[in-house]
PDB file of C-alpha atoms in Angstrom:
ATOM      1  CA  UNK A   1     -47.835 -31.504 125.171  1.00 25.00           C
ATOM      2  CA  UNK A   2     -46.959 -29.898 128.508  1.00 28.00           C
ATOM      3  CA  UNK A   3     -48.507 -26.816 130.035  1.00 26.00           C
ATOM      4  CA  UNK A   4     -45.407 -24.700 129.366  1.00 24.00           C
ATOM      5  CA  UNK A   5     -45.835 -25.262 125.625  1.00 25.00           C
ATOM      6  CA  UNK A   6     -49.394 -23.993 125.590  1.00 27.00           C
ATOM      7  CA  UNK A   7     -50.265 -20.491 124.524  1.00 31.00           C
ATOM      8  CA  UNK A   8     -51.970 -18.394 127.168  1.00 33.00           C
ATOM      9  CA  UNK A   9     -55.239 -18.593 125.288  1.00 35.00           C
ATOM     10  CA  UNK A  10     -55.158 -22.376 125.105  1.00 34.00           C
ATOM     11  CA  UNK A  11     -54.382 -22.689 128.803  1.00 36.00           C
ATOM     12  CA  UNK A  12     -57.300 -20.420 129.542  1.00 37.00           C
ATOM     13  CA  UNK A  13     -59.601 -22.508 127.380  1.00 41.00           C
ATOM     14  CA  UNK A  14     -58.377 -25.652 129.096  1.00 42.00           C
ATOM     15  CA  UNK A  15     -59.438 -24.376 132.484  1.00 38.00           C
ATOM     16  CA  UNK A  16     -63.108 -24.841 131.839  1.00 37.00           C
ATOM     17  CA  UNK A  17     -62.731 -27.985 129.761  1.00 39.00           C
ATOM     18  CA  UNK A  18     -60.846 -30.565 131.828  1.00 36.00           C
ATOM     19  CA  UNK A  19     -60.841 -32.941 128.868  1.00 35.00           C
ATOM     20  CA  UNK A  20     -58.746 -30.446 126.930  1.00 32.00           C
ATOM     21  CA  UNK A  21     -56.499 -29.871 129.908  1.00 39.00           C
ATOM     22  CA  UNK A  22     -55.987 -33.597 130.121  1.00 35.00           C
ATOM     23  CA  UNK A  23     -54.921 -33.828 126.499  1.00 33.00           C
ATOM     24  CA  UNK A  24     -52.750 -30.743 126.854  1.00 34.00           C
ATOM     25  CA  UNK A  25     -50.819 -31.878 129.912  1.00 40.00           C
ATOM     26  CA  UNK A  26     -50.355 -35.504 128.925  1.00 37.00           C
ATOM     27  CA  UNK A  27     -49.861 -36.317 132.599  1.00 39.00           C
ATOM     28  CA  UNK A  28     -53.060 -38.188 133.314  1.00 38.00           C
ATOM     29  CA  UNK A  29     -53.308 -41.560 134.941  1.00 37.00           C
ATOM     30  CA  UNK A  30     -54.759 -44.441 133.028  1.00 35.00           C
ATOM     31  CA  UNK A  31     -58.022 -45.559 134.573  1.00 37.00           C
ATOM     32  CA  UNK A  32     -59.569 -48.961 134.646  1.00 38.00           C
ATOM     33  CA  UNK A  33     -61.706 -49.844 131.690  1.00 37.00           C
ATOM     34  CA  UNK A  34     -65.281 -50.797 132.294  1.00 38.00           C
ATOM     35  CA  UNK A  35     -66.430 -54.055 130.796  1.00 38.00           C
ATOM     36  CA  UNK A  36     -70.084 -53.655 129.924  1.00 36.00           C
ATOM     37  CA  UNK A  37     -72.003 -56.856 129.485  1.00 37.00           C
ATOM     38  CA  UNK A  38     -75.222 -55.578 128.030  1.00 42.00           C
ATOM     39  CA  UNK A  39     -76.039 -53.085 125.312  1.00 43.00           C
ATOM     40  CA  UNK A  40     -78.265 -50.110 126.036  1.00 47.00           C
ATOM     41  CA  UNK A  41     -81.062 -51.905 124.240  1.00 41.00           C
ATOM     42  CA  UNK A  42     -80.166 -55.382 125.428  1.00 40.00           C
ATOM     43  CA  UNK A  43     -81.923 -57.967 127.559  1.00 37.00           C
ATOM     44  CA  UNK A  44     -82.077 -58.593 131.294  1.00 40.00           C
ATOM     45  CA  UNK A  45     -78.949 -58.273 133.400  1.00 42.00           C
ATOM     46  CA  UNK A  46     -77.951 -60.297 136.490  1.00 39.00           C
ATOM     47  CA  UNK A  47     -80.663 -61.512 138.829  1.00 36.00           C
ATOM     48  CA  UNK A  48     -82.211 -58.556 140.638  1.00 40.00           C
ATOM     49  CA  UNK A  49     -80.497 -55.966 138.425  1.00 40.00           C
ATOM     50  CA  UNK A  50     -82.382 -53.785 135.944  1.00 42.00           C
ATOM     51  CA  UNK A  51     -82.384 -54.753 132.321  1.00 46.00           C
ATOM     52  CA  UNK A  52     -79.953 -52.699 130.267  1.00 57.00           C
ATOM     53  CA  UNK A  53     -82.680 -50.479 128.840  1.00 68.00           C
ATOM     54  CA  UNK A  54     -83.829 -49.677 132.366  1.00 91.00           C
ATOM     55  CA  UNK A  55     -80.251 -48.893 133.362  1.00 94.00           C
ATOM     56  CA  UNK A  56     -79.869 -46.375 130.558  1.00 94.00           C
ATOM     57  CA  UNK A  57     -83.218 -44.783 131.350  1.00 96.00           C
ATOM     58  CA  UNK A  58     -82.227 -44.517 134.994  1.00 96.00           C
ATOM     59  CA  UNK A  59     -79.125 -42.571 133.999  1.00 97.00           C
ATOM     60  CA  UNK A  60     -81.036 -40.378 131.560  1.00 96.00           C
ATOM     61  CA  UNK A  61     -83.537 -39.599 134.324  1.00 97.00           C
ATOM     62  CA  UNK A  62     -80.732 -38.969 136.812  1.00 97.00           C
ATOM     63  CA  UNK A  63     -79.730 -35.746 135.043  1.00 96.00           C
ATOM     64  CA  UNK A  64     -83.168 -34.132 135.129  1.00 96.00           C
ATOM     65  CA  UNK A  65     -82.651 -32.541 138.528  1.00 96.00           C
ATOM     66  CA  UNK A  66     -79.467 -30.893 137.246  1.00 95.00           C
ATOM     67  CA  UNK A  67     -81.583 -28.848 134.827  1.00 93.00           C
ATOM     68  CA  UNK A  68     -83.350 -27.223 137.777  1.00 94.00           C
ATOM     69  CA  UNK A  69     -80.102 -25.357 138.412  1.00 95.00           C
ATOM     70  CA  UNK A  70     -79.649 -25.749 142.161  1.00 97.00           C
ATOM     71  CA  UNK A  71     -76.596 -27.859 143.007  1.00 97.00           C
ATOM     72  CA  UNK A  72     -72.887 -27.977 143.784  1.00 97.00           C
ATOM     73  CA  UNK A  73     -70.437 -29.656 141.412  1.00 96.00           C
ATOM     74  CA  UNK A  74     -66.824 -30.623 140.841  1.00 95.00           C
ATOM     75  CA  UNK A  75     -64.894 -31.375 137.656  1.00 92.00           C
ATOM     76  CA  UNK A  76     -61.449 -32.920 137.466  1.00 91.00           C
ATOM     77  CA  UNK A  77     -59.165 -33.856 134.606  1.00 86.00           C
ATOM     78  CA  UNK A  78     -55.405 -34.286 134.378  1.00 71.00           C
ATOM     79  CA  UNK A  79     -53.855 -31.256 135.994  1.00 76.00           C
ATOM     80  CA  UNK A  80     -57.154 -29.358 136.085  1.00 87.00           C
ATOM     81  CA  UNK A  81     -59.855 -29.059 138.730  1.00 90.00           C
ATOM     82  CA  UNK A  82     -63.009 -27.027 139.119  1.00 91.00           C
ATOM     83  CA  UNK A  83     -65.604 -26.733 141.825  1.00 94.00           C
ATOM     84  CA  UNK A  84     -68.561 -24.494 142.348  1.00 95.00           C
ATOM     85  CA  UNK A  85     -72.259 -23.986 142.675  1.00 96.00           C
ATOM     86  CA  UNK A  86     -75.194 -23.075 140.490  1.00 96.00           C
ATOM     87  CA  UNK A  87     -78.223 -21.292 141.928  1.00 97.00           C
ATOM     88  CA  UNK A  88     -80.679 -20.607 139.146  1.00 95.00           C
ATOM     89  CA  UNK A  89     -83.336 -19.180 141.538  1.00 95.00           C
ATOM     90  CA  UNK A  90     -81.061 -16.176 142.119  1.00 96.00           C
ATOM     91  CA  UNK A  91     -79.532 -16.314 138.616  1.00 95.00           C
ATOM     92  CA  UNK A  92     -76.107 -16.775 140.157  1.00 96.00           C
ATOM     93  CA  UNK A  93     -73.213 -19.205 139.897  1.00 96.00           C
ATOM     94  CA  UNK A  94     -69.629 -19.429 141.102  1.00 96.00           C
ATOM     95  CA  UNK A  95     -66.655 -21.530 140.076  1.00 94.00           C
ATOM     96  CA  UNK A  96     -63.065 -21.885 141.217  1.00 94.00           C
ATOM     97  CA  UNK A  97     -60.704 -23.446 138.698  1.00 91.00           C
ATOM     98  CA  UNK A  98     -57.048 -24.397 138.804  1.00 91.00           C
ATOM     99  CA  UNK A  99     -54.661 -25.907 136.300  1.00 86.00           C
ATOM    100  CA  UNK A 100     -51.105 -26.944 136.995  1.00 82.00           C
ATOM    101  CA  UNK A 101     -49.408 -27.271 140.356  1.00 76.00           C
ATOM    102  CA  UNK A 102     -46.411 -25.983 142.318  1.00 76.00           C
ATOM    103  CA  UNK A 103     -43.967 -27.701 139.971  1.00 78.00           C
ATOM    104  CA  UNK A 104     -45.590 -26.378 136.774  1.00 79.00           C
ATOM    105  CA  UNK A 105     -43.872 -23.774 134.635  1.00 83.00           C
ATOM    106  CA  UNK A 106     -47.224 -22.023 134.489  1.00 82.00           C
ATOM    107  CA  UNK A 107     -50.099 -22.534 136.906  1.00 84.00           C
ATOM    108  CA  UNK A 108     -53.392 -20.669 136.782  1.00 85.00           C
ATOM    109  CA  UNK A 109     -56.263 -20.186 139.202  1.00 89.00           C
ATOM    110  CA  UNK A 110     -59.543 -18.483 138.477  1.00 91.00           C
ATOM    111  CA  UNK A 111     -62.319 -17.426 140.812  1.00 94.00           C
ATOM    112  CA  UNK A 112     -65.348 -16.665 138.642  1.00 94.00           C
ATOM    113  CA  UNK A 113     -68.626 -15.260 139.946  1.00 96.00           C
ATOM    114  CA  UNK A 114     -71.810 -14.727 137.965  1.00 96.00           C
ATOM    115  CA  UNK A 115     -74.764 -12.818 139.374  1.00 95.00           C
ATOM    116  CA  UNK A 116     -76.915 -11.911 136.427  1.00 93.00           C
ATOM    117  CA  UNK A 117     -76.431  -9.475 134.769  1.00 93.00           C
ATOM    118  CA  UNK A 118     -72.872  -9.137 136.136  1.00 95.00           C
ATOM    119  CA  UNK A 119     -69.788 -11.351 136.086  1.00 95.00           C
ATOM    120  CA  UNK A 120     -66.383 -11.054 137.740  1.00 96.00           C
ATOM    121  CA  UNK A 121     -63.134 -13.008 137.557  1.00 94.00           C
ATOM    122  CA  UNK A 122     -60.083 -13.040 139.809  1.00 94.00           C
ATOM    123  CA  UNK A 123     -56.996 -14.468 138.150  1.00 90.00           C
ATOM    124  CA  UNK A 124     -53.824 -15.850 139.710  1.00 88.00           C
ATOM    125  CA  UNK A 125     -50.791 -16.836 137.616  1.00 85.00           C
ATOM    126  CA  UNK A 126     -47.735 -18.501 139.098  1.00 83.00           C
ATOM    127  CA  UNK A 127     -44.666 -20.353 137.867  1.00 83.00           C
ATOM    128  CA  UNK A 128     -41.426 -19.407 136.116  1.00 83.00           C
ATOM    129  CA  UNK A 129     -43.098 -18.479 132.821  1.00 81.00           C
ATOM    130  CA  UNK A 130     -45.962 -16.437 134.300  1.00 79.00           C
ATOM    131  CA  UNK A 131     -44.128 -13.140 133.855  1.00 75.00           C
ATOM    132  CA  UNK A 132     -43.573 -13.878 130.162  1.00 76.00           C
ATOM    133  CA  UNK A 133     -47.300 -13.708 129.385  1.00 72.00           C
ATOM    134  CA  UNK A 134     -48.239 -10.637 127.348  1.00 65.00           C
ATOM    135  CA  UNK A 135     -49.328  -7.591 129.332  1.00 67.00           C
ATOM    136  CA  UNK A 136     -49.127  -9.487 132.635  1.00 75.00           C
ATOM    137  CA  UNK A 137     -48.937  -6.215 134.600  1.00 73.00           C
ATOM    138  CA  UNK A 138     -52.243  -5.035 133.126  1.00 76.00           C
ATOM    139  CA  UNK A 139     -54.223  -8.064 134.333  1.00 80.00           C
ATOM    140  CA  UNK A 140     -54.964  -6.719 137.829  1.00 73.00           C
ATOM    141  CA  UNK A 141     -54.008  -9.935 139.541  1.00 78.00           C
ATOM    142  CA  UNK A 142     -55.521 -10.284 142.995  1.00 87.00           C
ATOM    143  CA  UNK A 143     -58.590  -8.154 142.177  1.00 93.00           C
ATOM    144  CA  UNK A 144     -62.010  -9.198 140.940  1.00 96.00           C
ATOM    145  CA  UNK A 145     -62.268  -7.881 137.409  1.00 95.00           C
ATOM    146  CA  UNK A 146     -65.732  -6.855 136.317  1.00 96.00           C
ATOM    147  CA  UNK A 147     -66.550  -8.268 132.887  1.00 95.00           C
ATOM    148  CA  UNK A 148     -68.322  -6.601 129.994  1.00 94.00           C
ATOM    149  CA  UNK A 149     -71.098  -9.061 129.112  1.00 90.00           C
ATOM    150  CA  UNK A 150     -70.980  -8.131 125.425  1.00 90.00           C
ATOM    151  CA  UNK A 151     -67.339  -9.285 125.324  1.00 90.00           C
ATOM    152  CA  UNK A 152     -67.799 -12.662 127.008  1.00 88.00           C
ATOM    153  CA  UNK A 153     -71.027 -13.818 125.379  1.00 80.00           C
ATOM    154  CA  UNK A 154     -70.478 -17.359 124.167  1.00 74.00           C
ATOM    155  CA  UNK A 155     -67.095 -17.546 125.924  1.00 78.00           C
ATOM    156  CA  UNK A 156     -67.119 -20.817 127.850  1.00 72.00           C
ATOM    157  CA  UNK A 157     -64.107 -19.757 129.898  1.00 76.00           C
ATOM    158  CA  UNK A 158     -65.604 -16.563 131.299  1.00 85.00           C
ATOM    159  CA  UNK A 159     -69.320 -16.659 130.568  1.00 85.00           C
ATOM    160  CA  UNK A 160     -72.229 -18.666 131.942  1.00 87.00           C
ATOM    161  CA  UNK A 161     -75.477 -19.566 130.212  1.00 86.00           C
ATOM    162  CA  UNK A 162     -78.398 -19.815 132.638  1.00 86.00           C
ATOM    163  CA  UNK A 163     -80.328 -21.667 129.943  1.00 86.00           C
ATOM    164  CA  UNK A 164     -77.667 -24.403 130.106  1.00 87.00           C
ATOM    165  CA  UNK A 165     -76.877 -24.616 133.793  1.00 91.00           C
ATOM    166  CA  UNK A 166     -74.747 -27.776 133.846  1.00 92.00           C
ATOM    167  CA  UNK A 167     -71.028 -26.956 133.409  1.00 87.00           C
ATOM    168  CA  UNK A 168     -70.264 -30.613 132.660  1.00 88.00           C
ATOM    169  CA  UNK A 169     -73.181 -31.351 130.318  1.00 91.00           C
ATOM    170  CA  UNK A 170     -74.110 -34.661 131.912  1.00 94.00           C
ATOM    171  CA  UNK A 171     -77.424 -34.821 130.045  1.00 94.00           C
ATOM    172  CA  UNK A 172     -75.593 -34.593 126.709  1.00 93.00           C
ATOM    173  CA  UNK A 173     -73.144 -37.276 127.776  1.00 95.00           C
ATOM    174  CA  UNK A 174     -75.758 -39.749 129.018  1.00 96.00           C
ATOM    175  CA  UNK A 175     -77.663 -39.391 125.759  1.00 94.00           C
ATOM    176  CA  UNK A 176     -74.612 -40.954 124.122  1.00 95.00           C
ATOM    177  CA  UNK A 177     -74.622 -44.132 126.214  1.00 96.00           C
ATOM    178  CA  UNK A 178     -74.138 -47.138 123.935  1.00 95.00           C
ATOM    179  CA  UNK A 179     -73.698 -49.892 126.511  1.00 96.00           C
ATOM    180  CA  UNK A 180     -74.620 -49.981 130.178  1.00 96.00           C
ATOM    181  CA  UNK A 181     -75.140 -52.385 133.047  1.00 96.00           C
ATOM    182  CA  UNK A 182     -76.053 -52.042 136.683  1.00 96.00           C
ATOM    183  CA  UNK A 183     -73.098 -52.946 138.913  1.00 96.00           C
ATOM    184  CA  UNK A 184     -74.883 -52.579 142.255  1.00 95.00           C
ATOM    185  CA  UNK A 185     -77.302 -50.342 144.073  1.00 95.00           C
ATOM    186  CA  UNK A 186     -77.105 -46.985 142.371  1.00 96.00           C
ATOM    187  CA  UNK A 187     -73.943 -47.817 140.407  1.00 97.00           C
ATOM    188  CA  UNK A 188     -73.468 -48.357 136.674  1.00 98.00           C
ATOM    189  CA  UNK A 189     -70.759 -49.026 134.089  1.00 98.00           C
ATOM    190  CA  UNK A 190     -70.689 -48.992 130.321  1.00 97.00           C
ATOM    191  CA  UNK A 191     -69.538 -47.031 127.293  1.00 97.00           C
ATOM    192  CA  UNK A 192     -70.480 -43.634 125.862  1.00 96.00           C
ATOM    193  CA  UNK A 193     -70.188 -42.326 122.326  1.00 96.00           C
ATOM    194  CA  UNK A 194     -68.716 -38.880 122.979  1.00 94.00           C
ATOM    195  CA  UNK A 195     -68.206 -38.061 119.303  1.00 91.00           C
ATOM    196  CA  UNK A 196     -71.095 -35.583 119.409  1.00 83.00           C
ATOM    197  CA  UNK A 197     -70.545 -34.315 122.949  1.00 85.00           C
ATOM    198  CA  UNK A 198     -68.358 -31.253 122.349  1.00 79.00           C
ATOM    199  CA  UNK A 199     -71.150 -29.056 123.705  1.00 79.00           C
ATOM    200  CA  UNK A 200     -71.152 -30.956 126.992  1.00 82.00           C
ATOM    201  CA  UNK A 201     -68.521 -28.690 128.538  1.00 76.00           C
ATOM    202  CA  UNK A 202     -66.503 -31.452 130.161  1.00 79.00           C
ATOM    203  CA  UNK A 203     -65.116 -32.435 126.756  1.00 80.00           C
ATOM    204  CA  UNK A 204     -63.639 -30.341 123.979  1.00 78.00           C
ATOM    205  CA  UNK A 205     -63.858 -30.823 120.222  1.00 82.00           C
ATOM    206  CA  UNK A 206     -60.070 -31.140 119.984  1.00 82.00           C
ATOM    207  CA  UNK A 207     -60.088 -33.873 122.617  1.00 83.00           C
ATOM    208  CA  UNK A 208     -62.826 -35.780 120.805  1.00 89.00           C
ATOM    209  CA  UNK A 209     -61.048 -35.448 117.462  1.00 89.00           C
ATOM    210  CA  UNK A 210     -57.816 -36.798 118.962  1.00 89.00           C
ATOM    211  CA  UNK A 211     -59.644 -39.923 120.124  1.00 92.00           C
ATOM    212  CA  UNK A 212     -60.710 -40.822 116.593  1.00 93.00           C
ATOM    213  CA  UNK A 213     -62.874 -43.930 116.452  1.00 94.00           C
ATOM    214  CA  UNK A 214     -62.194 -44.536 120.145  1.00 95.00           C
ATOM    215  CA  UNK A 215     -64.554 -41.636 120.885  1.00 94.00           C
ATOM    216  CA  UNK A 216     -67.490 -43.933 120.109  1.00 95.00           C
ATOM    217  CA  UNK A 217     -66.731 -46.360 122.948  1.00 96.00           C
ATOM    218  CA  UNK A 218     -65.392 -44.373 125.902  1.00 96.00           C
ATOM    219  CA  UNK A 219     -65.759 -46.389 129.129  1.00 97.00           C
ATOM    220  CA  UNK A 220     -67.633 -44.771 132.001  1.00 98.00           C
ATOM    221  CA  UNK A 221     -68.887 -45.429 135.508  1.00 98.00           C
ATOM    222  CA  UNK A 222     -71.731 -43.595 137.213  1.00 98.00           C
ATOM    223  CA  UNK A 223     -73.407 -43.299 140.594  1.00 98.00           C
ATOM    224  CA  UNK A 224     -76.811 -41.994 141.572  1.00 98.00           C
ATOM    225  CA  UNK A 225     -77.991 -40.976 145.026  1.00 97.00           C
ATOM    226  CA  UNK A 226     -80.914 -42.634 146.870  1.00 97.00           C
ATOM    227  CA  UNK A 227     -83.297 -40.271 145.075  1.00 97.00           C
ATOM    228  CA  UNK A 228     -81.978 -41.426 141.694  1.00 97.00           C
ATOM    229  CA  UNK A 229     -80.103 -38.192 140.975  1.00 97.00           C
ATOM    230  CA  UNK A 230     -76.685 -38.282 139.353  1.00 98.00           C
ATOM    231  CA  UNK A 231     -73.934 -37.962 141.961  1.00 98.00           C
ATOM    232  CA  UNK A 232     -70.868 -39.008 139.950  1.00 98.00           C
ATOM    233  CA  UNK A 233     -69.902 -39.635 136.344  1.00 97.00           C
ATOM    234  CA  UNK A 234     -66.389 -40.757 135.427  1.00 97.00           C
ATOM    235  CA  UNK A 235     -65.106 -41.009 131.862  1.00 96.00           C
ATOM    236  CA  UNK A 236     -61.997 -43.074 131.129  1.00 96.00           C
ATOM    237  CA  UNK A 237     -60.512 -41.546 127.983  1.00 93.00           C
ATOM    238  CA  UNK A 238     -58.172 -44.014 126.262  1.00 93.00           C
ATOM    239  CA  UNK A 239     -54.663 -43.098 125.142  1.00 91.00           C
ATOM    240  CA  UNK A 240     -54.574 -41.292 121.804  1.00 86.00           C
ATOM    241  CA  UNK A 241     -51.337 -40.624 119.948  1.00 78.00           C
ATOM    242  CA  UNK A 242     -48.862 -39.080 122.385  1.00 77.00           C
ATOM    243  CA  UNK A 243     -51.573 -38.408 124.956  1.00 78.00           C
ATOM    244  CA  UNK A 244     -51.801 -40.799 127.882  1.00 85.00           C
ATOM    245  CA  UNK A 245     -55.089 -42.282 129.019  1.00 91.00           C
ATOM    246  CA  UNK A 246     -57.026 -39.720 131.048  1.00 88.00           C
ATOM    247  CA  UNK A 247     -59.814 -39.730 133.598  1.00 93.00           C
ATOM    248  CA  UNK A 248     -62.504 -37.055 133.735  1.00 93.00           C
ATOM    249  CA  UNK A 249     -64.559 -37.064 136.920  1.00 95.00           C
ATOM    250  CA  UNK A 250     -67.625 -34.952 137.631  1.00 96.00           C
ATOM    251  CA  UNK A 251     -69.717 -34.949 140.788  1.00 97.00           C
ATOM    252  CA  UNK A 252     -73.006 -33.349 141.846  1.00 97.00           C
ATOM    253  CA  UNK A 253     -74.320 -32.697 145.339  1.00 98.00           C
ATOM    254  CA  UNK A 254     -76.583 -30.448 147.427  1.00 97.00           C
ATOM    255  CA  UNK A 255     -79.459 -30.688 144.985  1.00 97.00           C
ATOM    256  CA  UNK A 256     -82.081 -28.097 145.874  1.00 97.00           C
ATOM    257  CA  UNK A 257     -80.100 -26.682 148.796  1.00 96.00           C
ATOM    258  CA  UNK A 258     -77.216 -24.865 147.106  1.00 95.00           C
ATOM    259  CA  UNK A 259     -76.941 -21.191 148.003  1.00 95.00           C
ATOM    260  CA  UNK A 260     -76.684 -18.046 145.933  1.00 96.00           C
ATOM    261  CA  UNK A 261     -73.232 -16.898 144.905  1.00 96.00           C
ATOM    262  CA  UNK A 262     -71.730 -13.980 146.816  1.00 95.00           C
ATOM    263  CA  UNK A 263     -70.887 -10.820 144.919  1.00 96.00           C
ATOM    264  CA  UNK A 264     -67.315  -9.649 145.507  1.00 96.00           C
ATOM    265  CA  UNK A 265     -66.802  -6.678 147.855  1.00 96.00           C
ATOM    266  CA  UNK A 266     -66.906  -3.383 145.976  1.00 95.00           C
ATOM    267  CA  UNK A 267     -63.437  -2.414 147.185  1.00 95.00           C
ATOM    268  CA  UNK A 268     -62.053  -5.587 145.577  1.00 95.00           C
ATOM    269  CA  UNK A 269     -63.495  -4.873 142.111  1.00 96.00           C
ATOM    270  CA  UNK A 270     -61.917  -3.180 139.085  1.00 95.00           C
ATOM    271  CA  UNK A 271     -62.992  -3.089 135.454  1.00 95.00           C
ATOM    272  CA  UNK A 272     -61.336  -5.769 133.330  1.00 93.00           C
ATOM    273  CA  UNK A 273     -58.766  -4.382 130.878  1.00 91.00           C
ATOM    274  CA  UNK A 274     -58.606  -5.306 127.202  1.00 89.00           C
ATOM    275  CA  UNK A 275     -55.635  -7.561 127.962  1.00 85.00           C
ATOM    276  CA  UNK A 276     -57.839  -9.887 130.006  1.00 86.00           C
ATOM    277  CA  UNK A 277     -60.262 -10.485 127.142  1.00 85.00           C
ATOM    278  CA  UNK A 278     -57.321 -11.035 124.801  1.00 82.00           C
ATOM    279  CA  UNK A 279     -55.966 -13.710 127.134  1.00 78.00           C
ATOM    280  CA  UNK A 280     -59.184 -15.705 126.985  1.00 77.00           C
ATOM    281  CA  UNK A 281     -60.083 -15.289 123.324  1.00 72.00           C
TER     282      UNK A 281
END
C-alpha cells in the first residue's frame, strides 16, 4: 500500500509508529538476517564472549538508563523518520517526525513539543494530494497549535506519557529476545518475539498481525556504549504478504546530558482547531 492510498488518519498514526509506516509504504529495503547461534538460555558462546544468558541480561540491563528519561533518540522505518529528546527532569520532550519525501503524493512533517502540562504541534503537509485533505485550510499550517490535553490523552501520535518515557519501547522489545549472541565488543545479534510488543511504540499491532508466525522470530542487531547503555537496536522485519522486508532502526545518545525542550514563541502559537484532532483520531 502506498502513502497516497492511506487515509489522513492512518498516515498520522504511521508517523509515530515507523513499523506501521513501513508496512504502509511497502518501499522498505530488505535487511540482512541475523544468524543467532545460541538461544537466550543456551550455553557458552565463542571463546571470550559472554554466554547467551549473559548476552540477554546485558541487553535487558542496557535499557535501564532509558527509564531515567534523559536522552536523545532517533527512529527510522521505511519512509518515516523521527528524532528528538526526552528530559524527564523538566517534564519536557520534543520530537520531529517526517513521512514521505519530495516525490510522494502526500508528505507530512510534525514538530511536537511537550512541556508538562502543555503540548504543541506544528504540521506541514506537502505533495499533490495535500490540498484534498478535509478542512486543510483550518489546520493552521506553519503555526504551533496548542493542544487540549483532555483530547490527546492516550493518543500516541500527539500525546506523551512521562511514565513511559521511551518512544521506541526498547525495554519491551528486549524482554522478547528469544535468541542472542555476542558478535563483538558491545555488539549483539539474535531474534526477538515481537508478537506482544505492540505497546513498544516502534511497532504497531497491525504490523505485528501482518507478520503472522514470523513475528516470533524477528532478527535484530544491537549495540551498547562503553557504559553498557543501549545505543542502537535494529529490527529486520521479514516480508509479509505484499509488504517488502523492512528495517526499523532506533538509536539513543546523550544519556544524562539531554536538555529541556524549548517552548514555542508565544507569537507562533494558536489554539488547535477541531479539524486537527479529527485528523489524528
